[in-house]
Amino acid sequence: MAQPPPDVREDDCLPEYRHLFCPDLLRDKVAFITGGGSGIGFRIAEIFMRTLLFRDVPLDEILGLIHSRHGCHTVIASRSLPRVSMAARKLAVATGQRCLPLSLDVRAPLAIMAAVEQALKEFGKIDILINCAAGNFLCPASALSSNAFKTVMDIDTLGTFNVSRVLYEKFFHDHGGVIVNITATLGTRGQVLQVHAGSAKAAVDAMTRHLAVEWGPQNIRVNSLAPGPISGTEGFRRLGGPQASTRAKVLASPLQRLGNKTEIAHSALFLASPLASYVTGALLVVDGGAWLTFPNDIQSLADFSSFSAKL
Ligand code: HXC
Ligand code: NAP
């Protein structure tokens, strides 16, 4: 199998960061982020946690800034404990905030319950849930086994429901909370080779609206965030990101470039924060307009043959 490019192989924290939002927007909040050990989920954790780097601040301002940060503590959870443990170490060192790594499979409700209990024991509360865990691959519908379709539905859709339901039961029901579901625009117009992921993410967008309606009275906001093609991610690599034909499609999209992980994290920060206090049941598409123009035609099938031959 071809090696992923270096920026996908390893997730590192940003070498420097300039706050665009108020730096203490999430001060003392706790976020539970599935899939937080890599890619978009890792960057969301970092931006939520980010403190100002005091070496960038004049000495006389440091005292005033001592509490200035987005200031969130995080729990990052996925199947691989080594992955989330290494990520948590990097995040804690880069931001000075606490990050608890936990192993769970979002398809396993008992493991989720144990993880949420552990997180509550550690932090005493959870304010924000980011459902970012997902699985995907390119496959023609005609070659997709029933179990392959089910696997992606189980991770993306059922997994999102499982984690949301456990958090509702264990904390949000009594204290309120915010849920951000990371989805995609694949199902908006239909996309070749993506019937499994497109169906799974469309179902999550529907779930967002259902839960927003049902749980709104308990002061729980639920929104979807749909990224477009994002550089340096496993998701984009799996969808043929490194190919010249994909680059051409990106250049033909309205903003004519890929998005980056920080742009997705800033949108998640907006939705999770009091800036979005009256936003619920919404889908925020963060894709540079790509879904409006991205070809979803049969040419992708030809691309797939050449791409999969190289894997
Ligand atoms: C066809 C495949 C396949 C492939 C697996 N399957 N890979 N079918 N093409 N490339 C089939 C298997 O044959 C099997 O069916 C079934 O799927 C389950 O496979 P397992 O390997 O047992 O599943 P599992 O170990 O649970 O792994 C899940 C996974 C894996 C999704 C298959 O790739 C994974 O863990 N991915 C996590 C990382 C990831 O995908 N990141 C990208 C997220 S980005 P049979 O019938 O043989 O039993 C993303 C982007 C969305 O979601 C939108 C972007 C625009
Ligand atoms: P990624 O790095 O592969 O992230 C997926 C994460 O989910 C991994 O950390 C993985 O960790 C975890 N995960 C997978 N299966 C799991 C399971 N069963 N239980 C628990 N955790 C599981 O991919 P990404 O590209 O950053 O994608 C992140 C999110 O953005 C996904 O929801 C994806 O659909 C969405 N998205 C991405 C793009 C893009 O261009 N990248 C575009 C649109 C939408 P483990 O392997 O350790 O479990």
GROMACS .gro file of C-alpha atoms and ligand atoms in nm:
model
  414
    1MET     CA    1   0.000   0.000   0.000
    2ALA     CA    2   0.132   0.348  -0.087
    3GLN     CA    3   0.254   0.553   0.212
    4PRO     CA    4   0.046   0.857   0.301
    5PRO     CA    5   0.222   1.192   0.257
    6PRO     CA    6   0.414   1.312   0.567
    7ASP     CA    7   0.150   1.562   0.681
    8VAL     CA    8  -0.101   1.277   0.715
    9ARG     CA    9   0.140   1.029   0.874
   10GLU     CA   10   0.184   1.242   1.184
   11ASP     CA   11  -0.035   1.493   1.364
   12ASP     CA   12   0.158   1.778   1.521
   13CYS     CA   13   0.049   2.092   1.698
   14LEU     CA   14   0.078   2.426   1.521
   15PRO     CA   15   0.422   2.593   1.559
   16GLU     CA   16   0.245   2.922   1.633
   17TYR     CA   17  -0.111   3.042   1.672
   18ARG     CA   18  -0.281   3.382   1.658
   19HIS     CA   19  -0.616   3.400   1.836
   20LEU     CA   20  -0.904   3.514   1.615
   21PHE     CA   21  -1.171   3.464   1.878
   22CYS     CA   22  -1.158   3.589   2.236
   23PRO     CA   23  -0.879   3.377   2.389
   24ASP     CA   24  -1.082   3.264   2.690
   25LEU     CA   25  -1.391   3.166   2.491
   26LEU     CA   26  -1.401   2.814   2.638
   27ARG     CA   27  -1.231   2.883   2.969
   28ASP     CA   28  -1.278   2.591   3.213
   29LYS     CA   29  -1.502   2.400   2.972
   30VAL     CA   30  -1.450   2.029   2.907
   31ALA     CA   31  -1.485   1.880   2.559
   32PHE     CA   32  -1.520   1.511   2.475
   33ILE     CA   33  -1.388   1.457   2.121
   34THR     CA   34  -1.422   1.122   1.945
   35GLY     CA   35  -1.157   1.072   1.680
   36GLY     CA   36  -0.954   1.339   1.862
   37GLY     CA   37  -0.624   1.157   1.819
   38SER     CA   38  -0.577   1.246   1.454
   39GLY     CA   39  -0.658   1.480   1.168
   40ILE     CA   40  -0.947   1.721   1.209
   41GLY     CA   41  -1.036   1.593   1.558
   42PHE     CA   42  -0.679   1.650   1.680
   43ARG     CA   43  -0.679   2.007   1.550
   44ILE     CA   44  -1.019   2.076   1.708
   45ALA     CA   45  -0.877   1.957   2.041
   46GLU     CA   46  -0.574   2.181   1.999
   47ILE     CA   47  -0.768   2.495   1.908
   48PHE     CA   48  -1.013   2.440   2.195
   49MET     CA   49  -0.720   2.403   2.436
   50ARG     CA   50  -0.488   2.668   2.294
   51THR     CA   51  -0.326   2.901   2.542
   52LEU     CA   52  -0.136   3.212   2.445
   53LEU     CA   53   0.233   3.143   2.415
   54PHE     CA   54   0.387   3.372   2.673
   55ARG     CA   55   0.712   3.394   2.483
   56ASP     CA   56   0.514   3.596   2.222
   57VAL     CA   57   0.376   3.840   2.480
   58PRO     CA   58   0.556   4.143   2.630
   59LEU     CA   59   0.640   4.085   2.998
   60ASP     CA   60   0.411   4.362   3.130
   61GLU     CA   61   0.109   4.201   2.960
   62ILE     CA   62   0.171   3.851   3.089
   63LEU     CA   63  -0.001   3.896   3.426
   64GLY     CA   64  -0.317   4.025   3.261
   65LEU     CA   65  -0.315   3.736   3.019
   66ILE     CA   66  -0.250   3.462   3.265
   67HIS     CA   67  -0.605   3.327   3.225
   68SER     CA   68  -0.647   3.426   2.862
   69ARG     CA   69  -0.703   3.116   2.652
   70HIS     CA   70  -0.977   2.928   2.477
   71GLY     CA   71  -0.902   2.739   2.791
   72CYS     CA   72  -1.079   2.408   2.734
   73HIS     CA   73  -0.976   2.074   2.881
   74THR     CA   74  -1.033   1.780   2.651
   75VAL     CA   75  -1.097   1.409   2.642
   76ILE     CA   76  -0.987   1.250   2.316
   77ALA     CA   77  -1.122   0.904   2.243
   78SER     CA   78  -1.073   0.648   1.969
   79ARG     CA   79  -0.992   0.278   1.925
   80SER     CA   80  -0.614   0.308   1.939
   81LEU     CA   81  -0.485   0.389   2.288
   82PRO     CA   82  -0.127   0.452   2.165
   83ARG     CA   83  -0.261   0.703   1.912
   84VAL     CA   84  -0.471   0.903   2.160
   85SER     CA   85  -0.203   0.879   2.430
   86MET     CA   86   0.065   1.026   2.206
   87ALA     CA   87  -0.175   1.293   2.082
   88ALA     CA   88  -0.272   1.386   2.440
   89ARG     CA   89   0.093   1.430   2.536
   90LYS     CA   90   0.154   1.662   2.241
   91LEU     CA   91  -0.162   1.862   2.311
   92ALA     CA   92  -0.088   1.907   2.681
   93VAL     CA   93   0.270   2.019   2.612
   94ALA     CA   94   0.168   2.265   2.339
   95THR     CA   95  -0.125   2.421   2.525
   96GLY     CA   96  -0.072   2.375   2.899
   97GLN     CA   97  -0.425   2.235   2.932
   98ARG     CA   98  -0.528   1.888   3.048
   99CYS     CA   99  -0.606   1.620   2.790
  100LEU     CA  100  -0.730   1.274   2.888
  101PRO     CA  101  -0.678   1.001   2.626
  102LEU     CA  102  -0.928   0.714   2.630
  103SER     CA  103  -0.971   0.402   2.420
  104LEU     CA  104  -1.317   0.324   2.290
  105ASP     CA  105  -1.498   0.200   1.983
  106VAL     CA  106  -1.801   0.417   1.911
  107ARG     CA  107  -1.984   0.098   1.808
  108ALA     CA  108  -1.960  -0.037   2.165
  109PRO     CA  109  -2.205   0.131   2.408
  110LEU     CA  110  -2.054  -0.033   2.719
  111ALA     CA  111  -1.707   0.099   2.635
  112ILE     CA  112  -1.854   0.445   2.576
  113MET     CA  113  -2.027   0.436   2.916
  114ALA     CA  114  -1.702   0.342   3.088
  115ALA     CA  115  -1.513   0.618   2.905
  116VAL     CA  116  -1.770   0.885   2.986
  117GLU     CA  117  -1.770   0.778   3.351
  118GLN     CA  118  -1.391   0.801   3.358
  119ALA     CA  119  -1.400   1.146   3.200
  120LEU     CA  120  -1.659   1.266   3.452
  121LYS     CA  121  -1.448   1.128   3.736
  122GLU     CA  122  -1.144   1.315   3.603
  123PHE     CA  123  -1.307   1.651   3.522
  124GLY     CA  124  -1.640   1.649   3.710
  125LYS     CA  125  -1.831   1.760   3.400
  126ILE     CA  126  -1.848   1.754   3.020
  127ASP     CA  127  -1.978   2.064   2.839
  128ILE     CA  128  -1.913   1.982   2.474
  129LEU     CA  129  -1.928   1.667   2.263
  130ILE     CA  130  -1.761   1.659   1.922
  131ASN     CA  131  -1.858   1.348   1.724
  132CYS     CA  132  -1.565   1.330   1.482
  133ALA     CA  133  -1.489   0.954   1.461
  134ALA     CA  134  -1.559   0.812   1.115
  135GLY     CA  135  -1.451   0.552   0.864
  136ASN     CA  136  -1.444   0.577   0.488
  137PHE     CA  137  -1.299   0.433   0.167
  138LEU     CA  138  -1.379   0.458  -0.201
  139CYS     CA  139  -1.585   0.170  -0.336
  140PRO     CA  140  -1.837   0.130  -0.618
  141ALA     CA  141  -2.183   0.041  -0.486
  142SER     CA  142  -2.180  -0.272  -0.699
  143ALA     CA  143  -1.869  -0.401  -0.521
  144LEU     CA  144  -1.965  -0.290  -0.170
  145SER     CA  145  -2.054  -0.581   0.058
  146SER     CA  146  -2.344  -0.553   0.296
  147ASN     CA  147  -2.097  -0.563   0.584
  148ALA     CA  148  -1.885  -0.286   0.431
  149PHE     CA  149  -2.191  -0.058   0.406
  150LYS     CA  150  -2.295  -0.156   0.759
  151THR     CA  151  -1.948  -0.091   0.898
  152VAL     CA  152  -1.949   0.271   0.785
  153MET     CA  153  -2.309   0.322   0.900
  154ASP     CA  154  -2.215   0.168   1.236
  155ILE     CA  155  -1.912   0.392   1.290
  156ASP     CA  156  -2.048   0.719   1.152
  157THR     CA  157  -2.421   0.708   1.224
  158LEU     CA  158  -2.477   0.460   1.504
  159GLY     CA  159  -2.148   0.569   1.666
  160THR     CA  160  -2.263   0.931   1.673
  161PHE     CA  161  -2.596   0.824   1.825
  162ASN     CA  162  -2.429   0.594   2.080
  163VAL     CA  163  -2.193   0.859   2.217
  164SER     CA  164  -2.460   1.132   2.214
  165ARG     CA  165  -2.708   0.910   2.397
  166VAL     CA  166  -2.461   0.809   2.668
  167LEU     CA  167  -2.357   1.169   2.728
  168TYR     CA  168  -2.721   1.277   2.739
  169GLU     CA  169  -2.800   1.013   2.998
  170LYS     CA  170  -2.491   1.066   3.211
  171PHE     CA  171  -2.461   1.445   3.206
  172PHE     CA  172  -2.634   1.661   2.943
  173HIS     CA  173  -2.988   1.570   3.054
  174ASP     CA  174  -2.934   1.746   3.387
  175HIS     CA  175  -2.678   2.011   3.293
  176GLY     CA  176  -2.731   2.099   2.926
  177GLY     CA  177  -2.453   2.078   2.671
  178VAL     CA  178  -2.340   2.128   2.314
  179ILE     CA  179  -2.301   1.861   2.046
  180VAL     CA  180  -2.119   1.918   1.717
  181ASN     CA  181  -2.145   1.635   1.464
  182ILE     CA  182  -1.876   1.634   1.195
  183THR     CA  183  -2.045   1.528   0.872
  184ALA     CA  184  -1.988   1.587   0.498
  185THR     CA  185  -2.171   1.710   0.189
  186LEU     CA  186  -2.133   1.383  -0.006
  187GLY     CA  187  -2.503   1.300   0.007
  188THR     CA  188  -2.622   1.648  -0.087
  189ARG     CA  189  -2.595   1.586  -0.461
  190GLY     CA  190  -2.491   1.219  -0.457
  191GLN     CA  191  -2.133   1.108  -0.523
  192VAL     CA  192  -1.997   0.804  -0.702
  193LEU     CA  193  -1.805   0.550  -0.488
  194GLN     CA  194  -1.947   0.700  -0.168
  195VAL     CA  195  -2.296   0.553  -0.115
  196HIS     CA  196  -2.193   0.422   0.229
  197ALA     CA  197  -2.033   0.742   0.365
  198GLY     CA  198  -2.282   0.975   0.196
  199SER     CA  199  -2.577   0.781   0.340
  200ALA     CA  200  -2.415   0.764   0.685
  201LYS     CA  201  -2.339   1.136   0.702
  202ALA     CA  202  -2.682   1.235   0.564
  203ALA     CA  203  -2.837   1.027   0.841
  204VAL     CA  204  -2.622   1.211   1.096
  205ASP     CA  205  -2.746   1.547   0.960
  206ALA     CA  206  -3.102   1.422   1.009
  207MET     CA  207  -3.009   1.303   1.359
  208THR     CA  208  -2.875   1.652   1.433
  209ARG     CA  209  -3.217   1.802   1.362
  210HIS     CA  210  -3.408   1.533   1.553
  211LEU     CA  211  -3.192   1.564   1.864
  212ALA     CA  212  -3.192   1.945   1.846
  213VAL     CA  213  -3.573   1.934   1.860
  214GLU     CA  214  -3.599   1.665   2.125
  215TRP     CA  215  -3.320   1.785   2.354
  216GLY     CA  216  -3.352   2.164   2.308
  217PRO     CA  217  -3.576   2.196   2.616
  218GLN     CA  218  -3.289   2.054   2.825
  219ASN     CA  219  -3.065   2.335   2.695
  220ILE     CA  220  -2.872   2.104   2.464
  221ARG     CA  221  -2.770   2.251   2.129
  222VAL     CA  222  -2.697   2.006   1.845
  223ASN     CA  223  -2.540   2.113   1.515
  224SER     CA  224  -2.363   1.957   1.217
  225LEU     CA  225  -2.039   2.084   1.067
  226ALA     CA  226  -1.960   1.957   0.716
  227PRO     CA  227  -1.600   2.007   0.606
  228GLY     CA  228  -1.499   2.011   0.242
  229PRO     CA  229  -1.168   1.873   0.113
  230ILE     CA  230  -0.917   1.933   0.393
  231SER     CA  231  -0.542   1.919   0.340
  232GLY     CA  232  -0.321   1.687   0.542
  233THR     CA  233  -0.599   1.450   0.646
  234GLU     CA  234  -0.656   1.079   0.615
  235GLY     CA  235  -1.008   1.147   0.491
  236PHE     CA  236  -0.891   1.352   0.194
  237ARG     CA  237  -0.611   1.106   0.117
  238ARG     CA  238  -0.863   0.821   0.105
  239LEU     CA  239  -1.081   1.017  -0.137
  240GLY     CA  240  -0.797   1.052  -0.386
  241GLY     CA  241  -0.650   1.376  -0.252
  242PRO     CA  242  -0.297   1.319  -0.382
  243GLN     CA  243  -0.417   1.272  -0.741
  244ALA     CA  244  -0.369   1.542  -1.006
  245SER     CA  245  -0.735   1.509  -1.113
  246THR     CA  246  -0.847   1.588  -0.757
  247ARG     CA  247  -0.623   1.894  -0.749
  248ALA     CA  248  -0.787   2.012  -1.071
  249LYS     CA  249  -1.134   1.974  -0.917
  250VAL     CA  250  -1.024   2.172  -0.611
  251LEU     CA  251  -0.881   2.451  -0.827
  252ALA     CA  252  -1.213   2.470  -1.012
  253SER     CA  253  -1.410   2.513  -0.686
  254PRO     CA  254  -1.520   2.865  -0.578
  255LEU     CA  255  -1.233   2.943  -0.338
  256GLN     CA  256  -0.991   2.745  -0.559
  257ARG     CA  257  -0.801   2.581  -0.276
  258LEU     CA  258  -0.818   2.310  -0.013
  259GLY     CA  259  -0.936   2.396   0.334
  260ASN     CA  260  -0.709   2.341   0.631
  261LYS     CA  261  -0.769   2.172   0.965
  262THR     CA  262  -0.751   2.500   1.159
  263GLU     CA  263  -1.036   2.645   0.951
  264ILE     CA  264  -1.254   2.348   1.047
  265ALA     CA  265  -1.149   2.380   1.412
  266HIS     CA  266  -1.243   2.750   1.416
  267SER     CA  267  -1.590   2.664   1.286
  268ALA     CA  268  -1.625   2.395   1.551
  269LEU     CA  269  -1.511   2.650   1.811
  270PHE     CA  270  -1.783   2.890   1.695
  271LEU     CA  271  -2.054   2.624   1.715
  272ALA     CA  272  -1.937   2.496   2.054
  273SER     CA  273  -1.905   2.842   2.209
  274PRO     CA  274  -2.157   3.096   2.342
  275LEU     CA  275  -2.112   3.283   2.011
  276ALA     CA  276  -2.358   3.025   1.873
  277SER     CA  277  -2.589   3.029   2.176
  278TYR     CA  278  -2.905   3.055   1.959
  279VAL     CA  279  -2.787   2.811   1.689
  280THR     CA  280  -2.928   2.461   1.700
  281GLY     CA  281  -3.037   2.203   1.442
  282ALA     CA  282  -2.817   2.373   1.182
  283LEU     CA  283  -2.570   2.243   0.927
  284LEU     CA  284  -2.263   2.462   0.880
  285VAL     CA  285  -2.089   2.376   0.553
  286VAL     CA  286  -1.721   2.473   0.563
  287ASP     CA  287  -1.594   2.381   0.220
  288GLY     CA  288  -1.503   2.694   0.025
  289GLY     CA  289  -1.818   2.636  -0.181
  290ALA     CA  290  -1.682   2.306  -0.313
  291TRP     CA  291  -2.010   2.113  -0.293
  292LEU     CA  292  -2.168   2.359  -0.536
  293THR     CA  293  -1.923   2.281  -0.814
  294PHE     CA  294  -1.736   1.957  -0.735
  295PRO     CA  295  -1.793   1.705  -1.015
  296ASN     CA  296  -1.974   1.396  -0.885
  297ASP     CA  297  -1.975   1.229  -1.223
  298ILE     CA  298  -1.859   0.909  -1.381
  299GLN     CA  299  -1.505   1.041  -1.437
  300SER     CA  300  -1.442   0.960  -1.070
  301LEU     CA  301  -1.487   0.593  -1.153
  302ALA     CA  302  -1.196   0.617  -1.397
  303ASP     CA  303  -0.994   0.804  -1.133
  304PHE     CA  304  -1.076   0.527  -0.886
  305SER     CA  305  -0.938   0.255  -1.114
  306SER     CA  306  -0.604   0.433  -1.150
  307PHE     CA  307  -0.597   0.535  -0.780
  308SER     CA  308  -0.677   0.188  -0.642
  309ALA     CA  309  -0.422   0.032  -0.878
  310LYS     CA  310  -0.154   0.239  -0.698
  311LEU     CA  311  -0.265   0.141  -0.343
  312HXC     C1  312  -1.434  -0.208   0.003
  312HXC     C2  313  -1.393  -0.246   0.226
  312HXC     C3  314  -1.279  -0.161   0.222
  312HXC     C4  315  -1.246  -0.099   0.097
  312HXC     C5  316  -1.298  -0.240   0.424
  312HXC     N1  317  -1.399  -0.291   0.353
  312HXC     N2  318  -1.223  -0.158   0.347
  312HXC     N3  319  -1.470  -0.267   0.119
  312HXC     N4  320  -1.326  -0.125  -0.010
  312HXC     N5  321  -1.140  -0.019   0.084
  312HXC     C6  322  -1.499  -0.386   0.399
  312HXC     C7  323  -1.436  -0.516   0.448
  312HXC     O1  324  -1.407  -0.603   0.341
  312HXC     C8  325  -1.547  -0.570   0.540
  312HXC     O2  326  -1.651  -0.627   0.465
  312HXC     C9  327  -1.603  -0.445   0.602
  312HXC     O3  328  -1.568  -0.335   0.513
  312HXC    C10  329  -1.545  -0.418   0.739
  312HXC     O4  330  -1.404  -0.410   0.726
  312HXC     P1  331  -1.307  -0.414   0.853
  312HXC     O5  332  -1.168  -0.391   0.805
  312HXC     O6  333  -1.336  -0.535   0.936
  312HXC     O7  334  -1.362  -0.288   0.936
  312HXC     P2  335  -1.298  -0.212   1.058
  312HXC     O8  336  -1.176  -0.283   1.110
  312HXC     O9  337  -1.408  -0.184   1.151
  312HXC    O10  338  -1.243  -0.075   0.993
  312HXC    C11  339  -1.328   0.026   0.948
  312HXC    C12  340  -1.277   0.089   0.815
  312HXC    C13  341  -1.130   0.129   0.828
  312HXC    C14  342  -1.368   0.205   0.785
  312HXC    C15  343  -1.291  -0.016   0.706
  312HXC    O11  344  -1.084   0.179   0.706
  312HXC    C16  345  -1.107   0.229   0.936
  312HXC    O12  346  -1.090   0.191   1.052
  312HXC     N6  347  -1.106   0.361   0.906
  312HXC    C17  348  -1.083   0.469   1.006
  312HXC    C18  349  -1.003   0.580   0.948
  312HXC    C19  350  -1.074   0.649   0.832
  312HXC    O13  351  -1.145   0.583   0.754
  312HXC     N7  352  -1.051   0.778   0.822
  312HXC    C20  353  -1.116   0.856   0.723
  312HXC    C21  354  -1.238   0.922   0.779
  312HXC     S1  355  -1.272   1.046   0.661
  312HXC     P3  356  -1.663  -0.789   0.443
  312HXC    O14  357  -1.787  -0.804   0.361
  312HXC    O15  358  -1.539  -0.831   0.374
  312HXC    O16  359  -1.676  -0.849   0.582
  312HXC    C22  360  -1.425   1.047   0.612
  312HXC    C23  361  -1.448   1.142   0.498
  312HXC    C24  362  -1.593   1.159   0.469
  312HXC    O17  363  -1.505   0.983   0.668
  312HXC    C25  364  -1.628   1.251   0.360
  312HXC    C26  365  -1.522   1.326   0.290
  312HXC    C27  366  -1.569   1.427   0.186
  313NAP     P1  367  -0.903   1.061   1.053
  313NAP     O1  368  -0.779   1.131   1.094
  313NAP     O2  369  -0.891   0.922   1.000
  313NAP     O3  370  -1.006   1.064   1.175
  313NAP     C1  371  -1.096   0.963   1.202
  313NAP     C2  372  -1.079   0.926   1.347
  313NAP     O4  373  -1.184   0.840   1.386
  313NAP     C3  374  -0.948   0.856   1.379
  313NAP     O5  375  -0.885   0.925   1.483
  313NAP     C4  376  -0.991   0.716   1.425
  313NAP     O6  377  -0.904   0.672   1.531
  313NAP     C5  378  -1.133   0.741   1.472
  313NAP     N1  379  -1.218   0.624   1.458
  313NAP     C6  380  -1.242   0.552   1.345
  313NAP     N2  381  -1.324   0.449   1.371
  313NAP     C7  382  -1.353   0.458   1.504
  313NAP     C8  383  -1.434   0.380   1.590
  313NAP     N3  384  -1.501   0.273   1.546
  313NAP     N4  385  -1.442   0.416   1.720
  313NAP     C9  386  -1.374   0.524   1.767
  313NAP     N5  387  -1.298   0.601   1.690
  313NAP    C10  388  -1.287   0.567   1.559
  313NAP     O7  389  -0.980   1.141   0.941
  313NAP     P2  390  -1.014   1.297   0.915
  313NAP     O8  391  -0.997   1.317   0.770
  313NAP     O9  392  -0.946   1.387   1.009
  313NAP    O10  393  -1.172   1.297   0.943
  313NAP    C11  394  -1.228   1.349   1.063
  313NAP    C12  395  -1.376   1.376   1.043
  313NAP    O11  396  -1.397   1.472   0.940
  313NAP    C13  397  -1.457   1.253   1.003
  313NAP    O12  398  -1.583   1.256   1.066
  313NAP    C14  399  -1.474   1.270   0.855
  313NAP    O13  400  -1.587   1.202   0.804
  313NAP    C15  401  -1.490   1.423   0.846
  313NAP     N6  402  -1.461   1.478   0.712
  313NAP    C16  403  -1.332   1.484   0.670
  313NAP    C17  404  -1.304   1.541   0.546
  313NAP    C18  405  -1.162   1.552   0.497
  313NAP    O14  406  -1.136   1.614   0.392
  313NAP     N7  407  -1.067   1.500   0.569
  313NAP    C19  408  -1.409   1.590   0.468
  313NAP    C20  409  -1.539   1.581   0.514
  313NAP    C21  410  -1.564   1.525   0.638
  313NAP     P3  411  -0.876   0.516   1.561
  313NAP    O15  412  -0.829   0.454   1.434
  313NAP    O16  413  -0.775   0.520   1.671
  313NAP    O17  414  -1.006   0.459   1.608
   0.00000   0.00000   0.00000
